[in-house]
Short mmCIF file of C-alpha atoms and ligand atoms in Angstrom, two decimals:
data_model
loop_
_atom_site.label_atom_id
_atom_site.label_comp_id
_atom_site.label_asym_id
_atom_site.label_seq_id
_atom_site.Cartn_x
_atom_site.Cartn_y
_atom_site.Cartn_z
CA MET W 15 -0.27 0.17 -0.05
CA ASP W 16 1.54 3.48 -0.98
CA GLY W 17 2.25 5.36 1.67
CA LYS W 18 -0.03 8.45 1.07
CA ILE W 19 -2.75 6.07 1.84
CA GLN W 20 -1.55 4.69 4.90
CA LYS W 21 -1.35 7.95 6.55
CA ILE W 22 -5.25 8.51 5.14
CA ILE W 23 -6.10 5.46 6.69
CA GLY W 24 -4.47 6.19 10.17
CA THR W 25 -6.38 9.05 10.43
CA PHE W 26 -9.57 7.59 10.68
CA ALA W 27 -10.99 5.86 14.28
CA LEU W 28 -10.00 1.95 12.82
CA PRO W 29 -9.23 -1.03 15.43
CA GLU W 30 -6.16 -2.12 16.01
CA GLY W 31 -4.68 -4.37 13.54
CA SER W 32 -2.83 -4.67 9.92
CA VAL W 33 -4.33 -3.19 7.34
CA GLU W 34 -4.53 -3.55 3.72
CA ALA W 35 -6.55 -1.94 0.82
CA ALA W 36 -6.62 -2.24 -2.93
CA PRO W 37 -8.94 -0.76 -5.67
CA TYR W 38 -12.75 -1.83 -5.57
CA GLY W 39 -16.09 -1.34 -7.52
CA ASN W 40 -16.95 -0.18 -10.74
CA GLY W 41 -17.97 3.97 -10.33
CA HIS W 42 -17.15 6.42 -12.82
CA ILE W 43 -16.27 9.44 -10.56
CA ASN W 44 -14.52 8.42 -7.11
CA ASP W 45 -11.57 6.72 -6.25
CA THR W 46 -12.60 3.93 -4.41
CA LEU W 47 -10.67 1.22 -2.04
CA ARG W 48 -11.29 -1.56 -0.07
CA VAL W 49 -9.80 -1.53 3.24
CA ILE W 50 -9.60 -4.52 5.43
CA VAL W 51 -7.84 -4.42 9.42
CA HIS W 52 -6.97 -7.80 10.65
CA THR W 53 -8.15 -7.76 13.89
CA ASP W 54 -7.40 -9.82 17.17
CA LYS W 55 -11.32 -10.46 16.56
CA GLY W 56 -11.43 -11.27 13.12
CA ASP W 57 -11.21 -9.04 9.71
CA LYS W 58 -12.81 -5.52 9.87
CA ARG W 59 -14.08 -4.14 6.39
CA TYR W 60 -14.00 -0.11 5.41
CA ILE W 61 -14.50 1.55 2.40
CA LEU W 62 -12.68 4.55 1.73
CA GLN W 63 -13.14 7.09 -1.10
CA ARG W 64 -11.16 10.14 -2.56
CA VAL W 65 -14.19 11.97 -3.72
CA ASN W 66 -13.54 13.65 -7.04
CA SER W 67 -13.24 17.36 -6.82
CA TYR W 68 -13.22 18.02 -10.58
CA VAL W 69 -16.68 16.85 -10.06
CA PHE W 70 -17.66 18.25 -6.74
CA PRO W 71 -15.98 21.32 -6.37
CA LYS W 72 -16.80 21.95 -3.08
CA PRO W 73 -16.69 18.06 -1.21
CA VAL W 74 -17.01 19.43 2.60
CA GLU W 75 -20.88 20.29 0.64
CA VAL W 76 -21.12 16.69 -0.03
CA ILE W 77 -20.06 15.42 3.48
CA GLU W 78 -22.66 17.63 4.85
CA ASN W 79 -25.57 16.25 2.64
CA ILE W 80 -24.66 13.16 3.33
CA GLU W 81 -24.60 13.44 7.39
CA LYS W 82 -28.20 14.53 7.41
CA VAL W 83 -29.20 12.50 4.84
CA THR W 84 -27.97 9.03 6.47
CA ALA W 85 -29.19 10.53 9.87
CA TYR W 86 -32.82 10.70 8.81
CA LEU W 87 -32.66 7.51 6.87
CA GLY W 88 -30.87 5.94 9.94
CA GLU W 89 -33.55 6.93 12.30
CA ILE W 90 -36.77 5.80 9.80
CA ILE W 91 -35.06 2.15 9.66
CA ALA W 92 -34.30 2.28 12.87
CA ARG W 93 -37.86 3.10 14.07
CA GLU W 94 -39.07 0.61 11.23
CA GLY W 95 -36.91 -2.34 13.36
CA GLY W 96 -34.00 -2.25 10.61
CA ASP W 97 -30.19 -2.21 11.46
CA PRO W 98 -28.78 1.65 10.19
CA ALA W 99 -25.33 0.17 9.58
CA ARG W 100 -26.36 -1.97 6.98
CA GLU W 101 -29.75 0.04 5.45
CA THR W 102 -28.11 3.25 4.62
CA LEU W 103 -24.08 4.11 4.69
CA THR W 104 -22.42 4.66 7.68
CA LEU W 105 -19.57 7.12 7.75
CA VAL W 106 -16.73 6.34 9.79
CA GLU W 107 -14.91 9.70 12.34
CA THR W 108 -11.58 10.32 12.26
CA LYS W 109 -9.76 10.53 15.14
CA ASP W 110 -10.58 13.98 15.74
CA LYS W 111 -14.69 13.41 15.42
CA LYS W 112 -14.60 14.58 11.59
CA HIS W 113 -16.20 12.45 8.50
CA TYR W 114 -13.42 13.44 6.39
CA VAL W 115 -9.82 13.96 6.15
CA ILE W 116 -7.98 16.61 4.05
CA SER W 117 -4.97 15.14 2.48
CA GLU W 118 -2.04 16.79 2.06
CA ASP W 119 -2.60 17.46 -2.26
CA GLY W 120 -5.83 18.87 -0.79
CA GLU W 121 -8.18 16.30 -1.47
CA LEU W 122 -11.12 15.10 0.71
CA TRP W 123 -10.82 11.49 1.67
CA ARG W 124 -14.01 9.61 3.68
CA MET W 125 -14.57 6.12 4.60
CA TYR W 126 -17.78 3.90 5.15
CA LEU W 127 -18.58 0.92 7.14
CA PHE W 128 -17.85 -1.60 4.09
CA ILE W 129 -21.52 -3.25 4.46
CA GLU W 130 -21.16 -7.19 4.61
CA GLY W 131 -22.89 -9.85 2.55
CA THR W 132 -24.16 -7.89 -0.39
CA LYS W 133 -23.38 -7.42 -3.92
CA SER W 134 -24.03 -4.92 -6.43
CA VAL W 135 -23.85 -5.60 -10.60
CA ASP W 136 -23.92 -3.62 -13.40
CA LEU W 137 -26.53 -5.45 -15.40
CA PRO W 138 -29.63 -7.62 -13.74
CA ASP W 139 -29.41 -11.48 -14.94
CA THR W 140 -33.14 -11.51 -14.10
CA THR W 141 -35.99 -9.58 -14.05
CA GLU W 142 -37.15 -10.86 -10.06
CA LEU W 143 -33.74 -8.80 -9.50
CA PHE W 144 -33.92 -5.67 -11.23
CA LYS W 145 -36.88 -5.73 -9.57
CA LEU W 146 -35.73 -5.72 -6.24
CA SER W 147 -34.01 -2.74 -7.05
CA GLY W 148 -36.51 -0.84 -8.34
CA SER W 149 -38.36 -1.41 -4.80
CA ALA W 150 -35.46 -0.61 -2.76
CA PHE W 151 -34.76 2.63 -5.00
CA GLY W 152 -38.87 3.47 -4.78
CA LYS W 153 -38.36 3.03 -1.01
CA PHE W 154 -35.76 5.21 -0.80
CA GLN W 155 -37.46 8.02 -2.42
CA GLN W 156 -40.60 7.54 -0.46
CA GLN W 157 -38.53 7.11 3.08
CA LEU W 158 -37.53 10.38 1.67
CA GLY W 159 -40.78 12.20 1.47
CA GLY W 160 -40.45 13.72 4.61
CA PHE W 161 -37.00 15.53 3.98
CA ASP W 162 -36.77 19.12 4.08
CA ALA W 163 -34.94 19.63 0.74
CA SER W 164 -33.57 23.25 1.83
CA VAL W 165 -31.12 21.81 3.91
CA LEU W 166 -29.21 20.18 1.45
CA HIS W 167 -26.72 21.96 -1.03
CA GLU W 168 -26.30 21.80 -4.59
CA THR W 169 -23.10 19.39 -4.88
CA ILE W 170 -23.81 19.64 -8.81
CA VAL W 171 -25.25 22.39 -10.67
CA ASP W 172 -27.95 21.15 -12.89
CA PHE W 173 -27.31 17.80 -12.40
CA HIS W 174 -30.13 16.46 -14.56
CA ASN W 175 -31.27 20.00 -15.74
CA THR W 176 -31.64 18.29 -19.56
CA PRO W 177 -31.50 21.16 -21.33
CA ALA W 178 -28.29 22.69 -19.56
CA ARG W 179 -27.02 19.76 -20.60
CA TYR W 180 -27.74 20.03 -24.07
CA ALA W 181 -26.46 23.38 -23.65
CA GLN W 182 -23.37 22.31 -21.86
CA LEU W 183 -22.59 19.90 -25.25
CA GLU W 184 -23.03 22.98 -27.79
CA ASP W 185 -20.13 24.39 -25.47
CA ALA W 186 -17.88 21.30 -25.96
CA ILE W 187 -18.89 21.10 -29.44
CA ALA W 188 -18.14 24.82 -30.19
CA ARG W 189 -14.64 24.57 -27.66
CA ASN W 190 -14.22 21.28 -29.49
CA GLU W 191 -10.77 21.01 -26.95
CA ALA W 192 -9.73 17.53 -28.13
CA GLY W 193 -9.72 17.80 -31.42
CA ARG W 194 -12.64 14.73 -32.03
CA LEU W 195 -15.56 16.82 -33.48
CA GLU W 196 -15.39 15.63 -36.50
CA GLN W 197 -15.28 12.34 -35.48
CA VAL W 198 -18.59 12.82 -34.03
CA THR W 199 -20.77 14.30 -36.48
CA GLU W 200 -23.54 11.47 -36.56
CA GLU W 201 -23.95 11.43 -32.75
CA ILE W 202 -23.95 15.59 -33.04
CA ALA W 203 -27.12 15.30 -35.62
CA PHE W 204 -28.37 12.70 -33.88
CA CYS W 205 -28.79 14.94 -30.68
CA LYS W 206 -29.80 18.02 -32.48
CA LYS W 207 -33.23 16.04 -32.99
CA TYR W 208 -33.95 16.54 -29.61
CA GLU W 209 -33.40 20.22 -29.17
CA ARG W 210 -37.06 20.88 -27.96
CA GLU W 211 -37.96 17.30 -26.13
CA VAL W 212 -35.35 17.86 -23.45
CA HIS W 213 -37.42 20.45 -22.23
CA THR W 214 -40.30 18.38 -21.55
CA LEU W 215 -39.71 17.11 -17.85
CA LEU W 216 -38.57 20.83 -17.05
CA ASP W 217 -41.59 22.60 -18.08
CA ALA W 218 -44.06 19.54 -16.73
CA MET W 219 -42.78 20.87 -13.44
CA HIS W 220 -42.69 24.83 -14.16
CA ALA W 221 -46.27 24.32 -15.23
CA GLY W 222 -46.67 22.93 -11.53
CA GLU W 223 -47.93 19.73 -12.92
CA ILE W 224 -45.28 17.27 -11.46
CA PRO W 225 -43.51 18.08 -7.90
CA MET W 226 -39.76 18.31 -6.83
CA ARG W 227 -39.02 15.90 -4.66
CA VAL W 228 -35.81 14.37 -2.40
CA THR W 229 -34.15 12.49 -5.65
CA HIS W 230 -31.13 10.02 -5.42
CA ASN W 231 -30.47 11.03 -9.31
CA ASP W 232 -27.71 8.38 -9.63
CA THR W 233 -29.91 5.00 -9.45
CA LYS W 234 -27.48 3.27 -11.77
CA LEU W 235 -28.25 -0.41 -10.86
CA ASN W 236 -24.79 -0.38 -9.08
CA ASN W 237 -25.57 1.73 -6.68
CA VAL W 238 -27.65 -0.19 -4.65
CA LEU W 239 -26.53 -3.00 -2.65
CA LEU W 240 -28.03 -6.41 -3.08
CA ASP W 241 -28.42 -9.10 -0.82
CA ALA W 242 -25.86 -11.55 -2.23
CA GLU W 243 -28.32 -14.45 -1.72
CA SER W 244 -31.75 -13.34 -1.76
CA GLY W 245 -30.86 -10.46 -3.82
CA GLU W 246 -33.28 -8.21 -2.00
CA GLY W 247 -32.34 -4.17 -2.01
CA VAL W 248 -30.37 -4.00 1.27
CA CYS W 249 -28.75 -0.21 0.73
CA VAL W 250 -28.91 2.53 -1.64
CA ILE W 251 -25.14 4.12 -2.03
CA ASP W 252 -23.59 6.45 -3.41
CA LEU W 253 -25.29 9.59 -2.20
CA ASP W 254 -23.60 12.50 -3.83
CA THR W 255 -26.34 13.47 -5.69
CA VAL W 256 -28.94 13.56 -3.36
CA MET W 257 -30.96 16.58 -3.89
CA PRO W 258 -34.34 18.28 -5.43
CA GLY W 259 -34.88 16.16 -8.19
CA LEU W 260 -37.90 15.03 -10.18
CA ALA W 261 -39.61 10.98 -9.53
CA ALA W 262 -38.83 10.62 -13.57
CA TYR W 263 -35.11 10.99 -12.61
CA ASP W 264 -34.82 8.25 -10.50
CA PHE W 265 -36.94 6.05 -12.30
CA GLY W 266 -35.29 7.14 -15.90
CA ASP W 267 -32.01 6.17 -14.85
CA SER W 268 -32.54 2.99 -13.02
CA ILE W 269 -34.14 2.10 -16.85
CA ARG W 270 -31.38 3.63 -18.76
CA SER W 271 -29.14 1.23 -16.64
CA GLY W 272 -30.61 -1.87 -15.73
CA ALA W 273 -33.18 -2.38 -18.99
CA SER W 274 -30.17 -2.12 -21.79
CA THR W 275 -29.42 -5.62 -22.80
CA ALA W 276 -26.12 -4.77 -22.98
CA ALA W 277 -23.50 -3.16 -21.08
CA GLU W 278 -23.16 0.88 -21.12
CA ASP W 279 -19.80 1.19 -23.20
CA GLU W 280 -20.99 -2.10 -25.37
CA ARG W 281 -19.12 -1.34 -29.02
CA ASP W 282 -21.26 -3.73 -30.89
CA LEU W 283 -24.35 -1.87 -31.09
CA ASP W 284 -26.66 -4.33 -32.59
CA LYS W 285 -26.75 -5.95 -28.66
CA VAL W 286 -27.83 -2.85 -27.46
CA GLN W 287 -32.13 -3.58 -26.92
CA LEU W 288 -34.31 -2.65 -24.61
CA SER W 289 -35.76 -5.13 -22.33
CA LEU W 290 -39.15 -4.73 -21.70
CA GLU W 291 -39.63 -7.54 -19.29
CA MET W 292 -36.99 -5.42 -17.52
CA PHE W 293 -38.86 -2.15 -17.75
CA LYS W 294 -41.68 -3.18 -16.67
CA ALA W 295 -39.91 -5.21 -13.87
CA PHE W 296 -38.47 -2.83 -12.45
CA ALA W 297 -42.02 -0.61 -13.10
CA GLU W 298 -43.48 -3.06 -10.61
CA GLY W 299 -40.81 -2.42 -7.71
CA PHE W 300 -40.26 1.07 -7.95
CA LEU W 301 -44.46 1.63 -8.10
CA GLU W 302 -45.28 -0.38 -5.26
CA GLU W 303 -42.68 1.70 -3.31
CA ALA W 304 -43.14 4.86 -4.41
CA GLY W 305 -46.21 4.81 -6.41
CA ALA W 306 -48.84 5.94 -3.72
CA ALA W 307 -47.11 9.66 -3.40
CA LEU W 308 -46.49 10.02 -7.47
CA ASN W 309 -49.34 11.85 -9.47
CA ALA W 310 -50.51 11.02 -12.65
CA ARG W 311 -48.61 13.25 -14.63
CA GLU W 312 -45.68 11.71 -12.93
CA LYS W 313 -46.65 8.20 -13.41
CA GLU W 314 -47.61 9.32 -17.31
CA LEU W 315 -43.86 10.54 -17.42
CA LEU W 316 -41.72 7.84 -16.68
CA PRO W 317 -41.04 6.64 -19.54
CA MET W 318 -40.19 10.30 -20.63
CA GLY W 319 -37.66 10.12 -18.03
CA ALA W 320 -36.34 6.88 -19.01
CA LYS W 321 -35.66 8.27 -22.13
CA LEU W 322 -34.55 11.88 -21.03
CA MET W 323 -32.21 10.36 -18.74
CA THR W 324 -30.24 7.96 -21.27
CA LEU W 325 -30.20 10.55 -23.72
CA GLU W 326 -28.95 13.25 -21.24
CA CYS W 327 -25.96 10.99 -20.20
CA GLY W 328 -25.18 9.97 -23.75
CA MET W 329 -24.64 14.06 -24.72
CA ARG W 330 -22.80 14.23 -21.15
CA PHE W 331 -20.40 11.22 -22.72
CA LEU W 332 -20.78 12.63 -25.57
CA ALA W 333 -19.26 16.67 -24.29
CA ASP W 334 -16.76 14.54 -21.74
CA HIS W 335 -15.62 13.11 -24.79
CA LEU W 336 -15.09 16.12 -27.22
CA ASN W 337 -13.27 18.17 -23.44
CA GLY W 338 -10.61 15.41 -23.52
CA ASP W 339 -12.63 12.67 -20.96
CA LYS W 340 -12.06 14.89 -18.03
CA TYR W 341 -14.95 14.11 -16.58
CA PHE W 342 -15.99 10.30 -16.31
CA LYS W 343 -13.09 7.90 -15.95
CA VAL W 344 -11.87 6.30 -18.25
CA HIS W 345 -10.04 2.87 -19.47
CA ARG W 346 -9.59 2.74 -22.88
CA GLN W 347 -9.08 4.82 -26.17
CA ASN W 348 -12.98 6.70 -27.17
CA HIS W 349 -14.25 5.06 -23.88
CA ASN W 350 -16.68 7.69 -23.69
CA LEU W 351 -17.71 7.98 -27.24
CA ASP W 352 -18.39 4.39 -26.91
CA ARG W 353 -20.52 5.16 -23.83
CA ALA W 354 -22.33 7.94 -25.56
CA ARG W 355 -23.08 5.52 -28.22
CA THR W 356 -25.02 2.97 -26.71
CA GLN W 357 -26.63 5.61 -24.88
CA PHE W 358 -28.47 6.79 -28.39
CA THR W 359 -28.75 3.31 -29.44
CA LEU W 360 -31.14 3.06 -26.61
CA VAL W 361 -32.96 6.32 -27.31
CA ARG W 362 -33.76 5.65 -31.04
CA ARG W 363 -35.19 1.61 -28.64
CA MET W 364 -37.06 3.25 -26.12
CA GLU W 365 -38.80 5.17 -29.39
CA GLU W 366 -39.50 1.62 -31.41
CA HIS W 367 -41.06 0.40 -28.00
CA TRP W 368 -43.16 3.62 -26.58
CA ASP W 369 -46.03 2.79 -26.72
CA GLU W 370 -45.18 -0.86 -24.85
CA MET W 371 -43.73 1.29 -22.48
CA MET W 372 -46.54 3.88 -22.06
CA GLU W 373 -49.07 0.90 -21.41
CA ILE W 374 -46.85 -1.09 -18.86
CA ILE W 375 -47.13 1.96 -16.80
CA ALA W 376 -50.65 2.77 -17.29
CA LYS W 377 -51.42 -0.44 -16.47
CA ILE W 378 -49.30 -0.90 -13.53
CA GLY W 379 -51.48 2.29 -12.69
P1 LIG T 6 -18.69 6.24 -8.04
O1 LIG T 6 -19.54 7.65 -7.08
O2 LIG T 6 -17.30 6.06 -7.93
O3 LIG T 6 -19.62 5.41 -8.09
P2 LIG T 6 -19.87 4.29 -5.87
O4 LIG T 6 -19.71 5.42 -3.73
O5 LIG T 6 -20.79 3.78 -6.07
O6 LIG T 6 -18.74 5.83 -6.35
O7 LIG T 6 -18.59 3.69 -4.88
C1 LIG T 6 -18.56 2.29 -6.23
C2 LIG T 6 -18.54 1.28 -5.66
O8 LIG T 6 -18.21 0.40 -4.60
C3 LIG T 6 -20.20 0.79 -5.60
O9 LIG T 6 -20.59 0.59 -7.14
C4 LIG T 6 -20.05 -0.37 -4.79
O10 LIG T 6 -19.73 -1.60 -5.55
C5 LIG T 6 -18.98 -0.32 -3.99
N1 LIG T 6 -19.53 0.15 -2.40
C6 LIG T 6 -19.34 1.55 -2.18
N2 LIG T 6 -19.38 1.71 -1.00
C7 LIG T 6 -20.09 0.73 -0.59
C8 LIG T 6 -20.13 0.35 0.75
N3 LIG T 6 -20.51 1.11 1.99
N4 LIG T 6 -20.54 -1.46 1.04
C9 LIG T 6 -19.68 -1.77 0.15
N5 LIG T 6 -19.36 -1.68 -1.22
C10 LIG T 6 -19.57 -0.42 -1.27
C1 LIG T 7 -22.03 8.91 -13.22
O1 LIG T 7 -21.02 8.03 -9.91
P1 LIG T 7 -21.44 6.60 -11.03
O2 LIG T 7 -20.54 5.65 -11.86
O3 LIG T 7 -22.28 5.52 -9.85
C2 LIG T 7 -22.46 9.33 -12.59
C3 LIG T 7 -23.76 10.10 -13.40
C4 LIG T 7 -23.62 8.60 -14.32
C5 LIG T 7 -23.10 7.64 -14.45
C6 LIG T 7 -23.20 6.78 -15.77
C7 LIG T 7 -21.89 12.15 -9.53
O4 LIG T 7 -22.24 7.32 -11.80
O5 LIG T 7 -24.90 10.77 -13.22
O6 LIG T 7 -25.26 8.59 -14.89
O7 LIG T 7 -21.74 7.36 -14.04
N1 LIG T 7 -22.23 10.19 -11.36
C8 LIG T 7 -21.87 11.84 -11.69
O8 LIG T 7 -22.23 5.80 -15.59
O9 LIG T 7 -21.84 12.33 -12.49
MG1 LIG T 8 -21.49 4.86 -8.02
#
């Protein structure tokens, strides 16, 4: 383990024992390590993360939000007879009783209890599993129904403001910072067709048809930990972007990530299909938990949430490709471009199956 990491781990109030740490998980944003402390009484595990300061320019505000959200959720979970240490994230204190440390190079590091006996998957293997993750994200939204949104910082401004994301793409095109513009003519032409449609959700919100809620905003399937055996949702994680948002954002981003038949960075676009079975399964789980609080228009706009979250994510990948891969972690050449292409293909598939998606939601009611 490198000396810098050792020093950071040493600032947290951990039990006595020898320590090991290794990179962990498939997140695109933070640097995540799994830490193991070998104590006399057995191993204790933790998650150590460097919060990405390019993505989160005010990382202390991220911690402040997480402190408030996890304290709130912890109380609800305890009241319902659950185990807060397993069903929500627990920040580990430093020796000076803070929930983060700033390293010598100015980066913010935090530590969580490792949630044992769980798995996190990138794509669901069964409809049952995806339905259970729908229940977990639906329950999360329902639990935060009474949380006061005004105490939260906006950790990423305009995170799911799809028109603003469209404008950021236009800006990336105009600047052509990485000199990759010629390579992406078709993708840009695709996005241009949606210049008006990107406003749909926010227009409905401004018209008073659908309310702002407290939402997770990053409901990718691997951001919920599932019981390793039963597949039941145990804990919604990655709380960095819990902020005011629309129900359609959380529903939509899960469909984007879990109802596709291919990996987010699949190069063979023929493999990218929309699974209506997965769509239905997630919708059932999500609406069973969160549905009672949603109005009819919110429900009707859920397929639009799926389409716009997928388009938006594609535009963000494309903009990052044009900007020179500064935001999302990349592991190969043109990685963000490959990701953008899968998202745009999935948008097309959703349009092909639009009536079926609308019907599934209407039937669940
Ligand atoms: P990123 O913002 O980079 O996606 P995440 O907070 O989602 O970072 O963490 C990356 C991965 O690490 C998750 O997808 C999950 O697999 C794992 N992980 C994160 N927190 C925990 C935890 N408390 N217990 C167990 N695994 C975790
Ligand atoms: C990022 O942090 P992670 O890997 O769970 C991103 C999401 C994108 C997703 C695409 C803070 O999620 O918005 O939808 O990648 N998170 C942030 O895979 O930008
Ligand atoms: Mg994540």
